[in-house]
mmCIF file with all atom_site columns, C-alpha atoms in Angstrom:
data_model
loop_
_atom_site.group_PDB
_atom_site.id
_atom_site.type_symbol
_atom_site.label_atom_id
_atom_site.label_alt_id
_atom_site.label_comp_id
_atom_site.label_asym_id
_atom_site.label_entity_id
_atom_site.label_seq_id
_atom_site.pdbx_PDB_ins_code
_atom_site.Cartn_x
_atom_site.Cartn_y
_atom_site.Cartn_z
_atom_site.occupancy
_atom_site.B_iso_or_equiv
_atom_site.pdbx_formal_charge
_atom_site.auth_seq_id
_atom_site.auth_comp_id
_atom_site.auth_asym_id
_atom_site.auth_atom_id
_atom_site.pdbx_PDB_model_num
ATOM 1   C CA . MET M 1 1   ? 20.117  16.276  -8.969  1.00 0.00 ? 945  MET M CA 1
ATOM 2   C CA . LYS M 1 2   ? 19.220  16.682  -5.302  1.00 0.00 ? 946  LYS M CA 1
ATOM 3   C CA . PHE M 1 3   ? 19.506  13.797  -2.833  1.00 0.00 ? 947  PHE M CA 1
ATOM 4   C CA . THR M 1 4   ? 17.793  13.920  0.552   1.00 0.00 ? 948  THR M CA 1
ATOM 5   C CA . SER M 1 5   ? 19.623  10.970  2.118   1.00 0.00 ? 949  SER M CA 1
ATOM 6   C CA . VAL M 1 6   ? 22.331  8.410   1.481   1.00 0.00 ? 950  VAL M CA 1
ATOM 7   C CA . PHE M 1 7   ? 19.597  5.907   0.556   1.00 0.00 ? 951  PHE M CA 1
ATOM 8   C CA . ASP M 1 8   ? 18.700  8.062   -2.453  1.00 0.00 ? 952  ASP M CA 1
ATOM 9   C CA . ILE M 1 9   ? 22.206  7.332   -3.760  1.00 0.00 ? 953  ILE M CA 1
ATOM 10  C CA . ILE M 1 10  ? 22.952  3.726   -2.772  1.00 0.00 ? 954  ILE M CA 1
ATOM 11  C CA . GLY M 1 11  ? 19.405  2.430   -2.346  1.00 0.00 ? 955  GLY M CA 1
ATOM 12  C CA . PRO M 1 12  ? 17.950  0.418   0.539   1.00 0.00 ? 956  PRO M CA 1
ATOM 13  C CA . VAL M 1 13  ? 19.304  -2.630  2.370   1.00 0.00 ? 957  VAL M CA 1
ATOM 14  C CA . MET M 1 14  ? 17.545  -5.389  0.501   1.00 0.00 ? 958  MET M CA 1
ATOM 15  C CA . ILE M 1 15  ? 17.426  -8.889  -0.914  1.00 0.00 ? 959  ILE M CA 1
ATOM 16  C CA . GLY M 1 16  ? 18.522  -8.462  -4.567  1.00 0.00 ? 960  GLY M CA 1
ATOM 17  C CA . PRO M 1 17  ? 18.907  -8.276  -7.420  1.00 0.00 ? 961  PRO M CA 1
ATOM 18  C CA . SER M 1 18  ? 17.205  -4.940  -8.181  1.00 0.00 ? 962  SER M CA 1
ATOM 19  C CA . SER M 1 19  ? 16.144  -2.048  -5.971  1.00 0.00 ? 963  SER M CA 1
ATOM 20  C CA . SER M 1 20  ? 13.248  -1.114  -8.251  1.00 0.00 ? 964  SER M CA 1
ATOM 21  C CA . HIS M 1 21  ? 12.124  -4.620  -9.238  1.00 0.00 ? 965  HIS M CA 1
ATOM 22  C CA . THR M 1 22  ? 12.746  -6.350  -5.892  1.00 0.00 ? 966  THR M CA 1
ATOM 23  C CA . ALA M 1 23  ? 12.868  -3.895  -2.981  1.00 0.00 ? 967  ALA M CA 1
ATOM 24  C CA . GLY M 1 24  ? 10.204  -1.661  -4.508  1.00 0.00 ? 968  GLY M CA 1
ATOM 25  C CA . ALA M 1 25  ? 8.027   -4.664  -5.304  1.00 0.00 ? 969  ALA M CA 1
ATOM 26  C CA . ALA M 1 26  ? 8.327   -5.952  -1.728  1.00 0.00 ? 970  ALA M CA 1
ATOM 27  C CA . ARG M 1 27  ? 7.266   -2.562  -0.401  1.00 0.00 ? 971  ARG M CA 1
ATOM 28  C CA . ILE M 1 28  ? 4.256   -2.455  -2.712  1.00 0.00 ? 972  ILE M CA 1
ATOM 29  C CA . GLY M 1 29  ? 3.183   -5.847  -1.381  1.00 0.00 ? 973  GLY M CA 1
ATOM 30  C CA . ARG M 1 30  ? 3.739   -4.857  2.248   1.00 0.00 ? 974  ARG M CA 1
ATOM 31  C CA . VAL M 1 31  ? 1.889   -1.540  1.972   1.00 0.00 ? 975  VAL M CA 1
ATOM 32  C CA . ALA M 1 32  ? -0.990  -3.322  0.206   1.00 0.00 ? 976  ALA M CA 1
ATOM 33  C CA . ARG M 1 33  ? -1.181  -5.741  3.139   1.00 0.00 ? 977  ARG M CA 1
ATOM 34  C CA . ASP M 1 34  ? -1.202  -2.834  5.606   1.00 0.00 ? 978  ASP M CA 1
ATOM 35  C CA . LEU M 1 35  ? -4.008  -1.126  3.719   1.00 0.00 ? 979  LEU M CA 1
ATOM 36  C CA . PHE M 1 36  ? -6.024  -4.335  3.647   1.00 0.00 ? 980  PHE M CA 1
ATOM 37  C CA . GLY M 1 37  ? -5.455  -4.608  7.388   1.00 0.00 ? 981  GLY M CA 1
ATOM 38  C CA . ARG M 1 38  ? -4.466  -8.267  7.472   1.00 0.00 ? 982  ARG M CA 1
ATOM 39  C CA . GLN M 1 39  ? -2.968  -11.005 5.341   1.00 0.00 ? 983  GLN M CA 1
ATOM 40  C CA . PRO M 1 40  ? -5.336  -11.810 2.480   1.00 0.00 ? 984  PRO M CA 1
ATOM 41  C CA . LYS M 1 41  ? -6.309  -15.363 1.621   1.00 0.00 ? 985  LYS M CA 1
ATOM 42  C CA . TRP M 1 42  ? -5.875  -14.820 -2.103  1.00 0.00 ? 986  TRP M CA 1
ATOM 43  C CA . VAL M 1 43  ? -4.379  -12.243 -4.449  1.00 0.00 ? 987  VAL M CA 1
ATOM 44  C CA . LYS M 1 44  ? -4.291  -11.659 -8.185  1.00 0.00 ? 988  LYS M CA 1
ATOM 45  C CA . ILE M 1 45  ? -1.195  -9.655  -9.144  1.00 0.00 ? 989  ILE M CA 1
ATOM 46  C CA . TYR M 1 46  ? -1.421  -7.752  -12.439 1.00 0.00 ? 990  TYR M CA 1
ATOM 47  C CA . LEU M 1 47  ? 1.979   -6.635  -13.748 1.00 0.00 ? 991  LEU M CA 1
ATOM 48  C CA . TYR M 1 48  ? 2.647   -3.910  -16.319 1.00 0.00 ? 992  TYR M CA 1
ATOM 49  C CA . GLY M 1 49  ? 5.609   -2.690  -18.350 1.00 0.00 ? 993  GLY M CA 1
ATOM 50  C CA . SER M 1 50  ? 9.023   -3.966  -17.297 1.00 0.00 ? 994  SER M CA 1
ATOM 51  C CA . PHE M 1 51  ? 7.467   -5.680  -14.269 1.00 0.00 ? 995  PHE M CA 1
ATOM 52  C CA . ALA M 1 52  ? 5.496   -7.859  -16.693 1.00 0.00 ? 996  ALA M CA 1
ATOM 53  C CA . GLU M 1 53  ? 8.536   -8.553  -18.851 1.00 0.00 ? 997  GLU M CA 1
ATOM 54  C CA . THR M 1 54  ? 11.116  -9.434  -16.200 1.00 0.00 ? 998  THR M CA 1
ATOM 55  C CA . TYR M 1 55  ? 9.214   -10.331 -13.029 1.00 0.00 ? 999  TYR M CA 1
ATOM 56  C CA . ARG M 1 56  ? 10.621  -13.854 -12.786 1.00 0.00 ? 1000 ARG M CA 1
ATOM 57  C CA . GLY M 1 57  ? 14.259  -13.057 -13.509 1.00 0.00 ? 1001 GLY M CA 1
ATOM 58  C CA . HIS M 1 58  ? 14.389  -9.964  -11.272 1.00 0.00 ? 1002 HIS M CA 1
ATOM 59  C CA . GLY M 1 59  ? 12.562  -11.518 -8.345  1.00 0.00 ? 1003 GLY M CA 1
ATOM 60  C CA . THR M 1 60  ? 9.561   -9.192  -8.556  1.00 0.00 ? 1004 THR M CA 1
ATOM 61  C CA . ASP M 1 61  ? 7.243   -12.150 -8.032  1.00 0.00 ? 1005 ASP M CA 1
ATOM 62  C CA . VAL M 1 62  ? 8.768   -13.460 -4.791  1.00 0.00 ? 1006 VAL M CA 1
ATOM 63  C CA . ALA M 1 63  ? 9.239   -9.883  -3.548  1.00 0.00 ? 1007 ALA M CA 1
ATOM 64  C CA . ILE M 1 64  ? 5.554   -8.945  -3.878  1.00 0.00 ? 1008 ILE M CA 1
ATOM 65  C CA . VAL M 1 65  ? 4.473   -12.179 -2.212  1.00 0.00 ? 1009 VAL M CA 1
ATOM 66  C CA . GLY M 1 66  ? 7.048   -11.609 0.523   1.00 0.00 ? 1010 GLY M CA 1
ATOM 67  C CA . GLY M 1 67  ? 5.648   -8.130  1.119   1.00 0.00 ? 1011 GLY M CA 1
ATOM 68  C CA . LEU M 1 68  ? 2.146   -9.577  1.399   1.00 0.00 ? 1012 LEU M CA 1
ATOM 69  C CA . LEU M 1 69  ? 3.547   -11.872 4.107   1.00 0.00 ? 1013 LEU M CA 1
ATOM 70  C CA . ASP M 1 70  ? 4.802   -8.729  5.932   1.00 0.00 ? 1014 ASP M CA 1
ATOM 71  C CA . TYR M 1 71  ? 8.488   -9.288  5.086   1.00 0.00 ? 1015 TYR M CA 1
ATOM 72  C CA . ASP M 1 72  ? 10.699  -6.200  4.918   1.00 0.00 ? 1016 ASP M CA 1
ATOM 73  C CA . THR M 1 73  ? 13.058  -5.614  1.970   1.00 0.00 ? 1017 THR M CA 1
ATOM 74  C CA . ASP M 1 74  ? 16.060  -7.166  3.771   1.00 0.00 ? 1018 ASP M CA 1
ATOM 75  C CA . ASP M 1 75  ? 14.239  -10.269 5.025   1.00 0.00 ? 1019 ASP M CA 1
ATOM 76  C CA . GLU M 1 76  ? 15.968  -13.451 3.824   1.00 0.00 ? 1020 GLU M CA 1
ATOM 77  C CA . ARG M 1 77  ? 12.595  -15.225 3.741   1.00 0.00 ? 1021 ARG M CA 1
ATOM 78  C CA . ILE M 1 78  ? 11.734  -13.313 0.548   1.00 0.00 ? 1022 ILE M CA 1
ATOM 79  C CA . LYS M 1 79  ? 13.786  -15.914 -1.302  1.00 0.00 ? 1023 LYS M CA 1
ATOM 80  C CA . THR M 1 80  ? 11.367  -18.659 -0.192  1.00 0.00 ? 1024 THR M CA 1
ATOM 81  C CA . ALA M 1 81  ? 8.218   -16.514 -0.176  1.00 0.00 ? 1025 ALA M CA 1
ATOM 82  C CA . PHE M 1 82  ? 6.287   -18.888 -2.435  1.00 0.00 ? 1026 PHE M CA 1
ATOM 83  C CA . GLU M 1 83  ? 6.807   -21.788 -0.028  1.00 0.00 ? 1027 GLU M CA 1
ATOM 84  C CA . GLU M 1 84  ? 6.034   -19.575 2.983   1.00 0.00 ? 1028 GLU M CA 1
ATOM 85  C CA . ALA M 1 85  ? 2.841   -18.333 1.292   1.00 0.00 ? 1029 ALA M CA 1
ATOM 86  C CA . GLN M 1 86  ? 1.685   -21.908 0.821   1.00 0.00 ? 1030 GLN M CA 1
ATOM 87  C CA . LYS M 1 87  ? 2.260   -22.611 4.519   1.00 0.00 ? 1031 LYS M CA 1
ATOM 88  C CA . ALA M 1 88  ? 0.368   -19.430 5.442   1.00 0.00 ? 1032 ALA M CA 1
ATOM 89  C CA . GLY M 1 89  ? -2.589  -20.282 3.208   1.00 0.00 ? 1033 GLY M CA 1
ATOM 90  C CA . LEU M 1 90  ? -2.041  -17.408 0.768   1.00 0.00 ? 1034 LEU M CA 1
ATOM 91  C CA . GLN M 1 91  ? -3.031  -18.253 -2.802  1.00 0.00 ? 1035 GLN M CA 1
ATOM 92  C CA . PHE M 1 92  ? -1.490  -16.040 -5.486  1.00 0.00 ? 1036 PHE M CA 1
ATOM 93  C CA . GLU M 1 93  ? -1.596  -15.653 -9.268  1.00 0.00 ? 1037 GLU M CA 1
ATOM 94  C CA . PHE M 1 94  ? 0.564   -13.461 -11.519 1.00 0.00 ? 1038 PHE M CA 1
ATOM 95  C CA . ILE M 1 95  ? -1.050  -11.936 -14.600 1.00 0.00 ? 1039 ILE M CA 1
ATOM 96  C CA . PRO M 1 96  ? 1.304   -10.079 -17.002 1.00 0.00 ? 1040 PRO M CA 1
ATOM 97  C CA . GLU M 1 97  ? -0.570  -7.353  -18.857 1.00 0.00 ? 1041 GLU M CA 1
ATOM 98  C CA . THR M 1 98  ? 0.193   -5.659  -22.178 1.00 0.00 ? 1042 THR M CA 1
ATOM 99  C CA . ALA M 1 99  ? -1.688  -2.411  -21.471 1.00 0.00 ? 1043 ALA M CA 1
ATOM 100 C CA . ASN M 1 100 ? 0.456   0.697   -21.061 1.00 0.00 ? 1044 ASN M CA 1
ATOM 101 C CA . LYS M 1 101 ? 0.648   2.485   -17.716 1.00 0.00 ? 1045 LYS M CA 1
ATOM 102 C CA . GLU M 1 102 ? 2.158   5.878   -16.946 1.00 0.00 ? 1046 GLU M CA 1
ATOM 103 C CA . HIS M 1 103 ? 5.079   4.164   -15.181 1.00 0.00 ? 1047 HIS M CA 1
ATOM 104 C CA . PRO M 1 104 ? 6.748   0.951   -16.453 1.00 0.00 ? 1048 PRO M CA 1
ATOM 105 C CA . ASN M 1 105 ? 7.147   -0.638  -13.001 1.00 0.00 ? 1049 ASN M CA 1
ATOM 106 C CA . THR M 1 106 ? 3.483   -0.916  -12.077 1.00 0.00 ? 1050 THR M CA 1
ATOM 107 C CA . ALA M 1 107 ? 1.610   -3.633  -10.195 1.00 0.00 ? 1051 ALA M CA 1
ATOM 108 C CA . ARG M 1 108 ? -2.069  -3.862  -9.314  1.00 0.00 ? 1052 ARG M CA 1
ATOM 109 C CA . LEU M 1 109 ? -2.994  -6.224  -6.505  1.00 0.00 ? 1053 LEU M CA 1
ATOM 110 C CA . LEU M 1 110 ? -6.569  -7.477  -6.214  1.00 0.00 ? 1054 LEU M CA 1
ATOM 111 C CA . MET M 1 111 ? -6.732  -9.272  -2.865  1.00 0.00 ? 1055 MET M CA 1
ATOM 112 C CA . GLY M 1 112 ? -9.358  -10.587 -0.544  1.00 0.00 ? 1056 GLY M CA 1
ATOM 113 C CA . ASP M 1 113 ? -10.660 -13.046 2.014   1.00 0.00 ? 1057 ASP M CA 1
ATOM 114 C CA . ASP M 1 114 ? -14.040 -14.076 3.396   1.00 0.00 ? 1058 ASP M CA 1
ATOM 115 C CA . ALA M 1 115 ? -14.549 -10.598 4.894   1.00 0.00 ? 1059 ALA M CA 1
ATOM 116 C CA . GLY M 1 116 ? -13.868 -8.415  1.851   1.00 0.00 ? 1060 GLY M CA 1
ATOM 117 C CA . GLU M 1 117 ? -11.748 -7.385  -1.129  1.00 0.00 ? 1061 GLU M CA 1
ATOM 118 C CA . MET M 1 118 ? -9.405  -4.517  -1.979  1.00 0.00 ? 1062 MET M CA 1
ATOM 119 C CA . SER M 1 119 ? -7.580  -3.310  -5.088  1.00 0.00 ? 1063 SER M CA 1
ATOM 120 C CA . VAL M 1 120 ? -4.245  -1.514  -4.688  1.00 0.00 ? 1064 VAL M CA 1
ATOM 121 C CA . GLU M 1 121 ? -2.082  -0.163  -7.516  1.00 0.00 ? 1065 GLU M CA 1
ATOM 122 C CA . GLY M 1 122 ? 1.527   0.780   -6.863  1.00 0.00 ? 1066 GLY M CA 1
ATOM 123 C CA . ILE M 1 123 ? 4.601   1.824   -8.806  1.00 0.00 ? 1067 ILE M CA 1
ATOM 124 C CA . SER M 1 124 ? 8.279   1.340   -8.037  1.00 0.00 ? 1068 SER M CA 1
ATOM 125 C CA . ILE M 1 125 ? 10.059  4.595   -8.838  1.00 0.00 ? 1069 ILE M CA 1
ATOM 126 C CA . GLY M 1 126 ? 13.656  3.471   -8.214  1.00 0.00 ? 1070 GLY M CA 1
ATOM 127 C CA . GLY M 1 127 ? 15.992  3.043   -5.280  1.00 0.00 ? 1071 GLY M CA 1
ATOM 128 C CA . GLY M 1 128 ? 13.408  0.944   -3.462  1.00 0.00 ? 1072 GLY M CA 1
ATOM 129 C CA . LYS M 1 129 ? 10.959  3.856   -3.312  1.00 0.00 ? 1073 LYS M CA 1
ATOM 130 C CA . ILE M 1 130 ? 7.306   3.411   -4.226  1.00 0.00 ? 1074 ILE M CA 1
ATOM 131 C CA . GLU M 1 131 ? 4.082   5.297   -4.719  1.00 0.00 ? 1075 GLU M CA 1
ATOM 132 C CA . ILE M 1 132 ? 0.608   3.896   -4.222  1.00 0.00 ? 1076 ILE M CA 1
ATOM 133 C CA . SER M 1 133 ? -1.401  5.465   -7.029  1.00 0.00 ? 1077 SER M CA 1
ATOM 134 C CA . GLU M 1 134 ? -4.852  3.926   -6.630  1.00 0.00 ? 1078 GLU M CA 1
ATOM 135 C CA . VAL M 1 135 ? -6.932  2.176   -3.954  1.00 0.00 ? 1079 VAL M CA 1
ATOM 136 C CA . ASN M 1 136 ? -10.340 0.738   -4.851  1.00 0.00 ? 1080 ASN M CA 1
ATOM 137 C CA . GLY M 1 137 ? -10.642 3.090   -7.809  1.00 0.00 ? 1081 GLY M CA 1
ATOM 138 C CA . PHE M 1 138 ? -9.605  6.218   -5.874  1.00 0.00 ? 1082 PHE M CA 1
ATOM 139 C CA . LYS M 1 139 ? -6.658  8.056   -7.406  1.00 0.00 ? 1083 LYS M CA 1
ATOM 140 C CA . LEU M 1 140 ? -4.063  9.125   -4.839  1.00 0.00 ? 1084 LEU M CA 1
ATOM 141 C CA . ARG M 1 141 ? -0.371  9.590   -4.165  1.00 0.00 ? 1085 ARG M CA 1
ATOM 142 C CA . LEU M 1 142 ? 0.957   7.695   -1.168  1.00 0.00 ? 1086 LEU M CA 1
ATOM 143 C CA . THR M 1 143 ? 4.711   7.198   -0.833  1.00 0.00 ? 1087 THR M CA 1
ATOM 144 C CA . GLY M 1 144 ? 4.819   4.702   2.021   1.00 0.00 ? 1088 GLY M CA 1
ATOM 145 C CA . GLY M 1 145 ? 7.773   6.686   3.366   1.00 0.00 ? 1089 GLY M CA 1
ATOM 146 C CA . MET M 1 146 ? 5.764   8.238   6.222   1.00 0.00 ? 1090 MET M CA 1
ATOM 147 C CA . PRO M 1 147 ? 3.167   6.801   8.594   1.00 0.00 ? 1091 PRO M CA 1
ATOM 148 C CA . ALA M 1 148 ? -0.262  7.322   7.086   1.00 0.00 ? 1092 ALA M CA 1
ATOM 149 C CA . ILE M 1 149 ? -3.941  6.642   7.489   1.00 0.00 ? 1093 ILE M CA 1
ATOM 150 C CA . LEU M 1 150 ? -6.550  6.124   4.782   1.00 0.00 ? 1094 LEU M CA 1
ATOM 151 C CA . VAL M 1 151 ? -10.096 7.017   5.756   1.00 0.00 ? 1095 VAL M CA 1
ATOM 152 C CA . VAL M 1 152 ? -13.054 5.943   3.614   1.00 0.00 ? 1096 VAL M CA 1
ATOM 153 C CA . HIS M 1 153 ? -16.100 8.051   4.404   1.00 0.00 ? 1097 HIS M CA 1
ATOM 154 C CA . ASP M 1 154 ? -19.410 9.323   3.142   1.00 0.00 ? 1098 ASP M CA 1
ATOM 155 C CA . ASP M 1 155 ? -18.991 12.540  1.174   1.00 0.00 ? 1099 ASP M CA 1
ATOM 156 C CA . ARG M 1 156 ? -20.512 14.766  3.870   1.00 0.00 ? 1100 ARG M CA 1
ATOM 157 C CA . ALA M 1 157 ? -19.608 18.163  5.279   1.00 0.00 ? 1101 ALA M CA 1
ATOM 158 C CA . GLY M 1 158 ? -17.534 18.029  8.465   1.00 0.00 ? 1102 GLY M CA 1
ATOM 159 C CA . CYS M 1 159 ? -15.899 14.617  7.986   1.00 0.00 ? 1103 CYS M CA 1
ATOM 160 C CA . ILE M 1 160 ? -12.468 16.016  7.125   1.00 0.00 ? 1104 ILE M CA 1
ATOM 161 C CA . ALA M 1 161 ? -12.552 18.511  10.002  1.00 0.00 ? 1105 ALA M CA 1
ATOM 162 C CA . ASN M 1 162 ? -13.641 15.826  12.489  1.00 0.00 ? 1106 ASN M CA 1
ATOM 163 C CA . VAL M 1 163 ? -10.769 13.528  11.535  1.00 0.00 ? 1107 VAL M CA 1
ATOM 164 C CA . ALA M 1 164 ? -8.238  16.386  11.644  1.00 0.00 ? 1108 ALA M CA 1
ATOM 165 C CA . ASN M 1 165 ? -9.530  17.447  15.066  1.00 0.00 ? 1109 ASN M CA 1
ATOM 166 C CA . CYS M 1 166 ? -9.209  13.901  16.389  1.00 0.00 ? 1110 CYS M CA 1
ATOM 167 C CA . LEU M 1 167 ? -5.569  13.762  15.269  1.00 0.00 ? 1111 LEU M CA 1
ATOM 168 C CA . ALA M 1 168 ? -4.863  17.193  16.755  1.00 0.00 ? 1112 ALA M CA 1
ATOM 169 C CA . MET M 1 169 ? -6.385  16.125  20.070  1.00 0.00 ? 1113 MET M CA 1
ATOM 170 C CA . HIS M 1 170 ? -3.717  13.382  20.231  1.00 0.00 ? 1114 HIS M CA 1
ATOM 171 C CA . ASP M 1 171 ? -0.947  15.785  19.139  1.00 0.00 ? 1115 ASP M CA 1
ATOM 172 C CA . VAL M 1 172 ? -0.533  14.049  15.769  1.00 0.00 ? 1116 VAL M CA 1
ATOM 173 C CA . ASN M 1 173 ? 0.819   16.440  13.142  1.00 0.00 ? 1117 ASN M CA 1
ATOM 174 C CA . ILE M 1 174 ? -0.345  16.137  9.526   1.00 0.00 ? 1118 ILE M CA 1
ATOM 175 C CA . GLY M 1 175 ? 2.478   16.331  6.979   1.00 0.00 ? 1119 GLY M CA 1
ATOM 176 C CA . HIS M 1 176 ? 0.452   15.808  3.800   1.00 0.00 ? 1120 HIS M CA 1
ATOM 177 C CA . MET M 1 177 ? -3.218  15.283  3.049   1.00 0.00 ? 1121 MET M CA 1
ATOM 178 C CA . GLU M 1 178 ? -5.269  14.463  -0.040  1.00 0.00 ? 1122 GLU M CA 1
ATOM 179 C CA . VAL M 1 179 ? -9.014  14.013  -0.462  1.00 0.00 ? 1123 VAL M CA 1
ATOM 180 C CA . SER M 1 180 ? -10.687 12.403  -3.455  1.00 0.00 ? 1124 SER M CA 1
ATOM 181 C CA . ARG M 1 181 ? -14.106 11.132  -4.445  1.00 0.00 ? 1125 ARG M CA 1
ATOM 182 C CA . ILE M 1 182 ? -15.419 9.161   -7.357  1.00 0.00 ? 1126 ILE M CA 1
ATOM 183 C CA . GLU M 1 183 ? -18.766 10.983  -7.452  1.00 0.00 ? 1127 GLU M CA 1
ATOM 184 C CA . ARG M 1 184 ? -20.182 13.908  -5.511  1.00 0.00 ? 1128 ARG M CA 1
ATOM 185 C CA . GLY M 1 185 ? -22.238 12.967  -2.455  1.00 0.00 ? 1129 GLY M CA 1
ATOM 186 C CA . LEU M 1 186 ? -21.229 9.290   -2.416  1.00 0.00 ? 1130 LEU M CA 1
ATOM 187 C CA . THR M 1 187 ? -17.993 7.772   -1.098  1.00 0.00 ? 1131 THR M CA 1
ATOM 188 C CA . ALA M 1 188 ? -14.783 9.749   -0.547  1.00 0.00 ? 1132 ALA M CA 1
ATOM 189 C CA . LEU M 1 189 ? -11.261 8.964   0.606   1.00 0.00 ? 1133 LEU M CA 1
ATOM 190 C CA . MET M 1 190 ? -8.828  10.862  2.822   1.00 0.00 ? 1134 MET M CA 1
ATOM 191 C CA . VAL M 1 191 ? -5.122  10.059  2.608   1.00 0.00 ? 1135 VAL M CA 1
ATOM 192 C CA . ILE M 1 192 ? -3.256  11.583  5.551   1.00 0.00 ? 1136 ILE M CA 1
ATOM 193 C CA . GLU M 1 193 ? 0.514   11.276  6.026   1.00 0.00 ? 1137 GLU M CA 1
ATOM 194 C CA . VAL M 1 194 ? 1.624   12.102  9.579   1.00 0.00 ? 1138 VAL M CA 1
ATOM 195 C CA . ASP M 1 195 ? 4.841   12.573  11.529  1.00 0.00 ? 1139 ASP M CA 1
ATOM 196 C CA . GLN M 1 196 ? 4.535   9.594   13.863  1.00 0.00 ? 1140 GLN M CA 1
ATOM 197 C CA . ASN M 1 197 ? 3.050   6.112   13.971  1.00 0.00 ? 1141 ASN M CA 1
ATOM 198 C CA . ILE M 1 198 ? -0.645  6.055   14.795  1.00 0.00 ? 1142 ILE M CA 1
ATOM 199 C CA . ASP M 1 199 ? -1.799  4.142   17.859  1.00 0.00 ? 1143 ASP M CA 1
ATOM 200 C CA . ASP M 1 200 ? -4.656  1.655   17.414  1.00 0.00 ? 1144 ASP M CA 1
ATOM 201 C CA . ARG M 1 201 ? -6.809  3.540   19.920  1.00 0.00 ? 1145 ARG M CA 1
ATOM 202 C CA . ILE M 1 202 ? -6.671  6.633   17.667  1.00 0.00 ? 1146 ILE M CA 1
ATOM 203 C CA . ILE M 1 203 ? -7.716  4.510   14.683  1.00 0.00 ? 1147 ILE M CA 1
ATOM 204 C CA . GLU M 1 204 ? -10.611 3.189   16.760  1.00 0.00 ? 1148 GLU M CA 1
ATOM 205 C CA . GLN M 1 205 ? -11.709 6.705   17.721  1.00 0.00 ? 1149 GLN M CA 1
ATOM 206 C CA . ILE M 1 206 ? -11.639 7.832   14.089  1.00 0.00 ? 1150 ILE M CA 1
ATOM 207 C CA . SER M 1 207 ? -13.700 4.803   13.070  1.00 0.00 ? 1151 SER M CA 1
ATOM 208 C CA . TYR M 1 208 ? -16.469 5.940   15.471  1.00 0.00 ? 1152 TYR M CA 1
ATOM 209 C CA . ILE M 1 209 ? -16.770 9.384   13.863  1.00 0.00 ? 1153 ILE M CA 1
ATOM 210 C CA . PRO M 1 210 ? -20.113 9.719   12.022  1.00 0.00 ? 1154 PRO M CA 1
ATOM 211 C CA . HIS M 1 211 ? -20.020 8.845   8.307   1.00 0.00 ? 1155 HIS M CA 1
ATOM 212 C CA . ILE M 1 212 ? -16.617 7.086   8.569   1.00 0.00 ? 1156 ILE M CA 1
ATOM 213 C CA . THR M 1 213 ? -16.851 3.612   7.021   1.00 0.00 ? 1157 THR M CA 1
ATOM 214 C CA . LYS M 1 214 ? -13.272 2.271   7.063   1.00 0.00 ? 1158 LYS M CA 1
ATOM 215 C CA . VAL M 1 215 ? -9.885  3.282   8.449   1.00 0.00 ? 1159 VAL M CA 1
ATOM 216 C CA . SER M 1 216 ? -6.530  1.746   7.463   1.00 0.00 ? 1160 SER M CA 1
ATOM 217 C CA . LYS M 1 217 ? -3.065  2.671   8.685   1.00 0.00 ? 1161 LYS M CA 1
ATOM 218 C CA . ILE M 1 218 ? 0.532   2.339   7.517   1.00 0.00 ? 1162 ILE M CA 1
ATOM 219 C CA . ASN M 1 219 ? 3.198   2.498   10.212  1.00 0.00 ? 1163 ASN M CA 1
ATOM 220 C CA . ASN M 1 220 ? 6.929   2.841   9.599   1.00 0.00 ? 1164 ASN M CA 1
#
């Protein structure tokens, strides 16, 4: 077995008890918040596999809510995330599901506010690491380990090149990129992992590119 860092062996600094059920769950919640672009007013949290079976005892519930409040895995406030959510006006509901998913530690967050809704599905793969596997019905693979942007756009020629050119103009290097669409000629999604955090002015420039409808970012 190959390890790329000490954290692959000992796991992340975190509020316990479990790296996969607590740290990973917190990261799923935090990345979902980043993708939504703000703290939602409400969230329905669908849990699958071992998440559904042990979410109370392993702290998966408070961890996801803590992540939605923008708490990192080592933030002591995760322990009181339910109370902090109430103060912040975040309503949440946990829904254990019996359906089988490809990975046992899977959560799907349906969140929203007066301005819109978003669905994010993530899995905790161990050692505090996660993958985001679906956003609003688009299949993808986003690790959350690198800064990234998600670009929703019309499925038109030139969109991908225009976004890549904008990043290159600001000397932003692309480490990994995926493009998916639900149906030809309708809406598509770019997932772009990059080597450095993306400045808000770059996000704004991308949002002005023709046929771009929404841009979200994840910074490290």
